[in-house]
XYZ file of C-alpha atoms in Angstrom:
154
model
C -10.089 21.705 10.206
C -11.810 19.726 7.585
C -9.172 20.693 4.916
C -6.509 19.416 7.573
C -8.200 16.290 8.156
C -8.715 15.762 4.251
C -4.923 16.457 3.737
C -4.197 14.182 6.516
C -6.213 11.284 4.770
C -4.303 11.941 1.533
C -1.005 11.875 3.375
C -1.912 8.349 4.804
C -2.772 6.886 1.500
C 0.468 8.131 0.008
C 2.432 6.896 3.102
C 0.889 3.319 2.994
C 1.685 3.290 -0.582
C 5.236 3.802 0.115
C 5.145 1.325 2.723
C 3.996 -1.185 0.426
C 6.875 -0.561 -1.963
C 9.327 -0.776 0.875
C 7.957 -4.194 1.979
C 8.249 -5.196 -1.610
C 11.974 -4.202 -1.837
C 12.810 -6.956 0.697
C 14.432 -10.092 -0.693
C 11.544 -11.912 1.152
C 8.235 -10.241 2.148
C 8.556 -9.827 6.008
C 5.478 -11.016 7.457
C 5.898 -8.812 10.688
C 5.844 -5.892 8.369
C 2.800 -7.048 6.620
C 1.188 -7.559 9.986
C 1.843 -4.136 11.191
C 0.399 -2.572 7.746
C -2.869 -4.778 8.538
C -2.789 -3.297 12.025
C -2.818 0.137 10.547
C -5.696 -0.545 8.133
C -7.610 -2.417 10.587
C -7.426 0.335 12.942
C -8.726 2.836 10.249
C -11.763 0.811 9.778
C -12.267 0.105 13.630
C -12.394 3.933 14.090
C -14.580 4.628 11.020
C -17.078 2.152 12.974
C -16.683 4.082 16.091
C -17.686 7.356 14.376
C -20.732 5.672 12.914
C -21.375 4.151 16.342
C -21.723 0.730 14.953
C -21.084 -2.625 16.865
C -17.403 -3.075 17.502
C -17.374 -6.766 18.343
C -16.384 -7.650 14.715
C -12.925 -6.077 15.680
C -12.493 -8.460 18.780
C -10.144 -10.794 16.383
C -7.300 -9.412 14.253
C -7.927 -9.628 10.419
C -4.296 -10.202 9.575
C -4.745 -9.113 5.782
C -2.339 -10.463 3.397
C -0.182 -7.912 1.360
C -2.708 -8.082 -1.431
C -5.641 -7.440 0.881
C -3.648 -4.521 2.383
C -3.145 -3.004 -1.066
C -6.947 -3.424 -1.745
C -8.035 -1.782 1.479
C -6.025 1.484 1.160
C -7.878 3.098 -1.639
C -11.232 1.776 0.185
C -10.162 3.379 3.408
C -9.189 6.753 1.607
C -12.443 6.774 -0.108
C -14.723 6.123 2.934
C -12.880 8.951 5.095
C -12.908 11.372 2.230
C -16.724 10.655 1.764
C -17.200 10.975 5.535
C -15.267 14.251 5.694
C -17.274 15.799 2.761
C -20.480 14.937 4.551
C -19.526 16.603 7.912
C -19.440 20.387 8.856
C -17.067 21.763 11.295
C -19.565 21.515 14.161
C -20.301 17.871 13.294
C -16.535 17.014 13.342
C -16.578 18.330 16.813
C -19.355 16.109 17.907
C -18.612 13.449 20.479
C -19.052 9.710 20.263
C -19.190 7.339 23.238
C -17.694 3.887 22.872
C -15.790 1.161 24.782
C -12.029 1.309 24.033
C -9.805 -1.600 23.483
C -9.431 -2.169 27.197
C -12.968 -2.046 28.085
C -13.508 1.468 29.330
C -16.391 3.716 28.044
C -14.885 6.791 26.585
C -16.184 9.827 24.672
C -14.113 11.312 21.907
C -14.812 14.115 19.334
C -14.952 12.944 15.728
C -12.173 14.896 14.675
C -9.808 13.812 17.348
C -10.616 10.161 16.390
C -9.876 10.870 12.683
C -6.631 12.389 13.877
C -5.837 9.627 16.311
C -6.164 6.706 13.891
C -3.865 8.305 11.234
C -1.483 9.486 13.622
C -1.351 6.009 15.079
C -0.194 4.814 11.452
C 2.683 6.985 11.860
C 3.889 4.751 14.768
C 3.276 1.623 12.841
C 4.995 2.819 9.855
C 8.160 3.530 11.904
C 8.022 -0.077 13.144
C 7.748 -1.315 9.553
C 10.667 0.638 8.292
C 12.657 -0.935 11.143
C 11.566 -4.299 10.022
C 12.210 -3.610 6.230
C 15.675 -2.499 7.104
C 16.353 -5.756 9.133
C 15.130 -7.863 6.090
C 17.200 -6.075 3.519
C 14.954 -3.756 2.130
C 14.867 0.134 1.524
C 12.602 1.543 4.304
C 9.918 4.113 3.308
C 10.517 7.625 3.765
C 7.037 8.597 4.955
C 7.329 11.951 6.901
C 4.409 14.491 6.443
C 7.004 17.131 4.861
C 8.284 14.560 2.116
C 4.629 14.050 1.318
C 4.118 17.847 0.865
C 7.339 18.202 -1.280
C 6.459 15.092 -3.373
C 2.547 15.921 -4.013
C 2.391 19.572 -3.759
C 5.515 20.812 -5.612
């Protein structure tokens, strides 16, 4: 599973880069799209803090990164998660952590499931961004997993 999670992180970085390109293809940068991208990145950091069992109260308010801040965060997230995965064994990936979710319930999740969830959640928001980009006259990013494989592993 570690190899899968490592690939998922690389895919996420590639896809987020494509989203930045698509947002910039619009005649005017759509703020709603930037906010969705910001949400993606904030969620990645939120889950990272869950895994390390840190205080989550700093995530009570949205960051609402600018496009420049989003661009700066993308490689930082990849580096942080790649370093995390390099430090984990398969057994540690299956370890559970307890935390209070966004609706206030105490839940328990495996680290591997949290990592998959945060990057899967990104796909949902990238779909929203594609619709926003199209509505604003830009070219939506084609960010599906098989395209990443074709473009990066050919």
